[in-house]
Amino acid sequence: MLRRVPADDMYVVQTVETGKDIRLPAEVPREYAALRSGDAQHAAQWIRVVSNDAHLHHLFLSRRPDISIGFKDFRKLVPGVSDPGNNLGVVVTHDPDLPPELVEAGAPEFAGWAVRRDGVEPLPIEIEPHVVGLAQLTGKWPIEQLAANSVMVVGCGSIGSAAAEALAGYGVGRVELVDPDRFLWHNMLRHALGPESVGRFKVAAMKDHLAQHWPQQTVVAHRRDVVTEAHYIRPIVDRVDLVLCAADGIAPRRVVSHLSRRARKAAILACVLDNGSIGEVIRLRPTPRFGCLLCLRQQLADQGAMDAEADQELDYGTGRVHQPMTAVPPDLRYVGTFAAKVAIATLLESLHGDHTQQVPGEHAIIGLRPAGDLAAPFDLSQAGDVRWSSIPRPRTSCPTCSPG
Ligand SMILES: [Zn+2]
């Protein structure tokens, strides 16, 4: 028996008769909501074929659209098929004994047929595979290595929510989300979450959102402020492999830079600057070669570059009327995804020795809609351009890099 879903021109198996009067219901899991609807009780035939000819014909007909096979000829191929009368008969044939060369050529073990008196055409059939989700990439992407890794995401706004989704898509096993705020209407335009989450705390809503799409991932939600609750944040930094900070403003970014350096963890900081005209991704690695956020900003200040932290405080804004946020949603997602890519590359290279995951530097400036009017190194003039550079060595006077 089938359910028919007219809007999607789809039939879904509802019950299968496996022997005389033995009917087994096809339980459709709750998450496949579209497969659970439709009008019940459409009879269909389910026939096991003994010669391989039927499925060879199915393969041939599937590749030649607009060709059908006469009903009488089909009956010879598939003995036992019922006369559909003036209606459409849906038939599923099963050929478990296909030779490997036919399988290789694309002949299916299960074949669907639209049977009418004036001709029979192949119907495409889809069967839930044994493996769905990220596990399908096993052997092609380091699923197992990344499943053993963890990332703390500080700031679950537009960039942070995109980064968290990307980390899940790459297969990071555990993500610890840190954000004190609620998800409100003005956030919705630029966020992975939608109206169903308005009013909730961002970390809790993101946790549910990720669990729905990436059930293999563990998400821990911390409704905390990284600046005022550093005592709570420190142990999280200690237990994760990397920190990704997408929080706005001077203070949270400095705290992340400081805590991750002290914990000897790499940190990725992501933001947009100059009203969303450029993106910036900084990778901070706790080695003698590379200083911290303060060391980088001091170098940039010495060069006469813009004060990026102050720019964020002033212009990135809260999204409210008095402080409009001008960055465009996909640009923020792009920067969030980019930051996640740098995070994953850093984990794979440093923890797993994957040399295909080296990135060109520690500091990336990304052209979103650059006007070309900023001082170096922010002076990009083309959208889509990415400029990489290094960051300075630790200063001896730096309170983060060289604690006295
Ligand atoms: Zn420093």
XYZ file of C-alpha atoms and ligand atoms in Angstrom:
405
model
C 0.000 0.000 0.000
C 1.156 3.515 -0.816
C 0.396 7.001 0.374
C 0.013 9.524 -2.420
C 1.170 13.127 -2.018
C -0.388 14.945 -4.976
C 1.379 18.286 -4.379
C 4.755 16.619 -4.798
C 3.598 13.947 -7.272
C 5.031 11.331 -4.946
C 4.067 7.933 -3.591
C 5.396 6.700 -0.268
C 5.391 3.074 0.818
C 2.982 2.591 3.706
C 2.646 -1.167 4.100
C 4.509 -4.057 2.496
C 3.064 -7.516 2.076
C 5.977 -9.893 2.478
C 3.990 -13.138 2.334
C 0.378 -14.149 2.109
C -1.522 -11.994 4.623
C 1.731 -10.844 6.243
C 1.665 -7.055 6.145
C 4.438 -4.999 7.637
C 4.017 -1.248 8.191
C 6.807 0.942 6.832
C 7.528 3.157 9.819
C 8.578 6.598 8.605
C 10.669 8.402 11.250
C 9.267 11.698 12.517
C 12.055 13.795 10.971
C 10.992 12.838 7.430
C 7.901 14.970 7.796
C 7.134 15.189 4.067
C 7.092 11.398 3.792
C 4.513 11.068 6.562
C 1.738 12.931 4.791
C -0.490 12.061 1.847
C -3.692 10.098 1.187
C -3.384 6.588 2.474
C -4.459 3.332 0.878
C -3.317 3.384 -2.707
C -2.877 -0.196 -3.755
C 0.326 -1.071 -5.544
C 1.883 -4.325 -6.707
C 5.175 -5.642 -5.440
C 6.576 -8.445 -7.576
C 9.778 -10.392 -7.412
C 11.114 -11.077 -10.905
C 13.241 -14.075 -11.701
C 14.892 -13.147 -14.968
C 17.017 -10.007 -15.113
C 15.316 -8.796 -18.280
C 12.783 -6.562 -16.545
C 15.448 -4.521 -14.806
C 17.582 -4.370 -17.916
C 14.553 -2.898 -19.691
C 14.039 -0.484 -16.792
C 17.614 0.737 -17.171
C 17.184 1.131 -20.918
C 13.834 2.948 -20.690
C 15.065 5.236 -17.906
C 17.775 6.496 -20.210
C 15.424 7.062 -23.127
C 12.671 9.370 -21.930
C 9.389 9.403 -23.849
C 9.680 5.736 -24.726
C 7.328 3.259 -23.154
C 6.805 -0.455 -23.407
C 3.485 -1.963 -24.420
C 1.386 -3.455 -21.628
C 1.349 -6.924 -23.233
C 5.135 -6.928 -23.576
C 5.485 -5.775 -19.997
C 3.277 -8.633 -18.857
C 5.681 -11.091 -20.457
C 8.597 -9.461 -18.646
C 6.743 -9.269 -15.325
C 4.285 -12.156 -15.052
C 1.523 -11.549 -12.546
C 1.104 -7.834 -13.165
C -2.529 -6.782 -12.871
C -4.475 -5.057 -15.598
C -4.794 -1.407 -14.480
C -8.069 -0.899 -16.322
C -8.428 2.793 -17.084
C -6.296 3.775 -14.111
C -2.639 4.049 -13.292
C -1.098 0.964 -11.741
C 2.012 1.434 -9.624
C 4.287 -1.597 -9.646
C 7.551 -2.223 -7.842
C 9.669 -5.073 -9.086
C 12.484 -6.594 -7.079
C 15.422 -8.389 -8.646
C 17.870 -9.452 -5.928
C 19.952 -11.549 -8.322
C 21.305 -8.888 -10.646
C 24.743 -9.783 -11.992
C 27.477 -7.307 -11.002
C 27.893 -6.057 -14.574
C 24.247 -4.949 -14.654
C 24.588 -3.245 -11.270
C 27.705 -1.520 -12.566
C 25.761 -0.361 -15.619
C 23.138 1.180 -13.327
C 20.383 -1.434 -13.232
C 18.447 -1.120 -9.945
C 17.636 -3.875 -7.474
C 14.219 -2.228 -6.978
C 12.464 -0.777 -10.014
C 9.292 1.280 -10.218
C 6.791 1.180 -13.067
C 3.860 3.347 -14.051
C 1.545 0.825 -15.660
C -1.218 1.945 -18.043
C -3.015 -0.028 -20.697
C -1.496 2.118 -23.401
C 2.045 1.733 -22.171
C 4.356 1.186 -19.217
C 7.025 3.692 -18.180
C 9.750 3.518 -15.549
C 9.066 5.343 -12.277
C 12.043 6.580 -10.284
C 12.343 4.932 -6.865
C 14.376 6.186 -3.921
C 15.212 4.036 -0.932
C 16.661 5.326 2.327
C 20.348 4.344 2.290
C 21.943 2.544 5.213
C 24.219 5.530 5.813
C 22.981 9.120 5.757
C 24.556 12.332 7.013
C 28.226 13.063 7.511
C 29.149 9.390 7.698
C 28.641 9.317 3.922
C 31.956 11.203 3.669
C 33.897 8.527 5.524
C 37.170 7.929 3.711
C 36.887 11.213 1.801
C 37.081 13.674 4.687
C 38.680 13.178 8.141
C 35.360 12.573 9.872
C 36.799 10.528 12.723
C 39.605 12.956 13.545
C 37.303 15.970 13.640
C 34.672 14.069 15.621
C 37.290 13.848 18.375
C 37.848 17.632 18.351
C 36.049 20.463 20.092
C 35.692 24.192 19.468
C 34.371 26.962 21.694
C 32.359 29.542 19.755
C 32.191 32.907 21.515
C 29.356 35.068 20.226
C 26.312 33.490 18.577
C 25.253 36.410 16.401
C 25.210 36.491 12.639
C 28.856 35.504 12.105
C 28.956 33.121 15.063
C 25.813 31.259 14.045
C 27.157 30.793 10.517
C 30.497 29.629 11.917
C 28.791 27.160 14.254
C 26.789 25.691 11.371
C 29.933 25.372 9.284
C 31.839 23.672 12.121
C 29.016 21.162 12.390
C 29.110 20.583 8.635
C 32.844 19.924 8.796
C 32.159 17.330 11.472
C 33.574 18.869 14.668
C 32.481 16.534 17.438
C 31.752 19.061 20.180
C 30.965 22.756 20.082
C 30.623 24.878 23.219
C 28.551 27.976 22.507
C 29.018 31.076 24.654
C 26.678 34.057 24.425
C 24.634 35.924 27.049
C 21.969 37.405 24.777
C 18.489 36.630 23.627
C 17.564 36.212 19.953
C 15.302 39.122 18.990
C 13.554 40.424 15.901
C 16.392 42.643 14.746
C 18.766 39.657 14.776
C 16.626 37.610 12.435
C 17.686 39.139 9.119
C 21.307 38.069 9.544
C 21.046 34.905 11.553
C 20.857 31.154 11.072
C 17.859 31.133 13.419
C 14.367 32.157 12.368
C 11.128 33.416 13.907
C 10.640 30.178 15.868
C 13.532 31.233 18.101
C 12.581 34.850 18.866
C 12.722 35.407 22.592
C 14.970 32.446 23.394
C 18.560 32.661 24.495
C 20.753 32.406 21.411
C 22.870 29.558 22.772
C 19.847 27.404 23.646
C 18.114 28.043 20.341
C 21.323 27.375 18.387
C 21.853 24.163 20.294
C 18.410 22.922 19.200
C 18.941 24.170 15.665
C 22.242 22.317 15.322
C 20.882 19.167 16.964
C 18.151 19.027 14.337
C 20.533 19.198 11.389
C 23.680 17.590 12.817
C 22.560 14.998 15.348
C 26.007 13.434 15.618
C 27.428 16.610 17.152
C 27.459 17.465 20.847
C 26.538 21.085 21.554
C 26.960 22.645 24.983
C 25.184 25.960 25.581
C 26.673 28.499 27.998
C 24.565 31.575 28.646
C 27.597 33.528 29.817
C 29.384 36.777 29.184
C 32.970 36.120 28.238
C 34.123 39.404 29.821
C 32.331 39.453 33.160
C 32.409 35.695 33.688
C 35.976 34.900 32.711
C 36.265 32.554 35.698
C 33.558 30.427 34.108
C 35.041 30.649 30.620
C 38.610 29.655 31.559
C 37.864 25.939 32.164
C 36.015 25.748 28.833
C 39.066 27.119 27.033
C 41.151 24.499 28.822
C 39.049 21.602 27.559
C 38.489 22.619 23.915
C 41.007 22.330 21.080
C 40.386 25.776 19.607
C 38.429 28.973 20.242
C 36.485 30.816 17.552
C 35.418 34.301 18.563
C 32.726 36.086 16.595
C 31.807 38.538 19.356
C 31.780 42.256 18.613
C 33.858 44.851 20.340
C 37.154 45.319 22.069
C 36.591 43.608 25.388
C 35.399 40.099 24.426
C 37.996 39.764 21.709
C 40.774 40.774 24.075
C 39.549 38.319 26.682
C 39.500 35.498 24.106
C 42.976 36.426 22.884
C 44.294 36.465 26.435
C 42.615 33.331 27.765
C 43.400 31.212 24.719
C 47.060 32.269 24.762
C 47.335 31.377 28.436
C 45.667 28.019 27.783
C 48.008 27.482 24.793
C 45.076 27.107 22.419
C 44.731 28.550 18.945
C 42.033 31.196 18.530
C 40.300 32.467 15.393
C 38.732 35.939 15.583
C 36.234 36.994 12.937
C 34.418 40.265 12.324
C 33.382 42.723 9.649
C 34.710 46.281 9.611
C 33.881 49.633 8.068
C 30.111 49.079 7.969
C 30.492 45.622 6.553
C 32.702 46.614 3.627
C 35.466 44.186 4.573
C 35.792 41.071 6.676
C 38.683 40.281 8.949
C 39.784 36.865 10.207
C 42.747 36.644 12.579
C 44.403 33.415 13.602
C 46.222 33.563 16.927
C 48.553 30.679 17.618
C 50.395 30.440 20.923
C 53.907 30.063 19.531
C 57.035 32.252 19.782
C 56.515 33.189 16.118
C 53.171 34.884 16.544
C 51.960 37.498 18.996
C 48.454 38.076 20.292
C 45.635 40.415 19.315
C 47.231 43.275 21.294
C 50.571 42.748 19.536
C 48.866 42.802 16.125
C 46.809 45.883 16.924
C 49.879 47.699 18.254
C 51.727 46.945 15.016
C 48.782 48.161 12.951
C 48.510 51.326 15.065
C 52.219 51.983 14.507
C 51.549 51.705 10.758
C 48.653 54.143 10.932
C 45.964 51.587 10.127
C 42.419 51.902 11.410
C 41.681 50.768 14.930
C 39.648 47.718 14.054
C 38.328 47.015 17.538
C 37.132 50.579 17.975
C 35.607 50.480 14.499
C 33.536 47.487 15.516
C 32.412 49.111 18.768
C 31.314 52.206 16.926
C 29.907 50.997 13.662
C 29.031 47.347 13.672
C 26.328 48.345 16.035
C 23.490 46.611 17.720
C 21.175 46.581 14.740
C 18.793 48.952 16.505
C 17.545 52.101 14.861
C 20.072 54.454 16.400
C 22.940 52.193 15.429
C 22.063 50.485 12.167
C 24.052 47.453 11.143
C 24.731 47.749 7.475
C 26.445 44.455 6.734
C 24.513 42.236 4.314
C 23.387 38.790 5.538
C 25.279 36.588 3.055
C 28.479 38.576 3.601
C 28.286 37.842 7.323
C 27.635 34.170 6.619
C 30.600 34.194 4.250
C 32.898 35.597 6.954
C 31.533 33.097 9.500
C 32.071 30.187 7.127
C 35.519 31.490 6.243
C 36.443 31.652 9.941
C 35.218 28.075 10.405
C 37.330 26.976 7.453
C 40.423 28.556 9.025
C 39.545 26.880 12.344
C 39.176 23.461 10.727
C 42.351 23.894 8.675
C 44.226 24.819 11.851
C 42.936 21.758 13.717
C 43.691 19.414 10.844
C 47.163 20.780 10.248
C 48.287 21.179 13.853
C 46.586 18.195 15.490
C 46.402 15.739 12.622
C 49.358 16.723 10.422
C 47.209 17.303 7.356
C 49.380 19.391 5.041
C 46.547 19.943 2.569
C 45.069 22.263 5.200
C 47.762 24.925 5.439
C 46.389 28.456 5.138
C 48.487 31.267 3.606
C 48.935 33.358 6.755
C 47.533 34.456 10.091
C 45.586 37.560 9.137
C 43.045 37.627 6.307
C 41.255 40.690 4.984
C 38.252 39.802 2.829
C 36.709 42.168 0.286
C 32.932 42.311 0.728
C 32.086 45.658 -0.843
C 35.336 47.534 -0.372
C 35.533 51.206 -1.304
C 39.326 51.108 -1.439
C 39.557 54.115 0.859
C 41.067 52.438 3.938
C 44.716 52.466 4.994
C 46.827 49.311 4.606
C 46.380 46.452 5.295
C 42.630 47.056 4.993
C 42.914 48.736 1.573
C 41.235 46.112 -0.570
C 39.459 47.400 -3.640
C 37.777 44.265 -4.998
C 34.914 42.156 -3.729
C 35.898 38.561 -3.214
C 39.559 39.420 -2.807
C 41.310 37.866 0.192
C 44.598 39.305 1.352
C 46.651 37.247 3.745
C 49.524 38.488 5.847
C 51.408 37.356 8.897
C 51.190 38.838 12.363
C 54.126 40.167 14.432
C 56.153 38.249 16.970
C 55.192 38.655 20.611
C 56.329 41.943 22.128
C 58.427 41.600 25.264
C 56.204 44.188 26.935
C 52.968 42.367 26.071
C 50.936 41.397 29.150
C 49.361 38.491 27.245
C 52.376 37.065 25.397
C 55.121 37.803 27.933
C 53.519 37.884 31.360
C 56.013 39.360 33.789
Zn 50.886 39.888 22.702
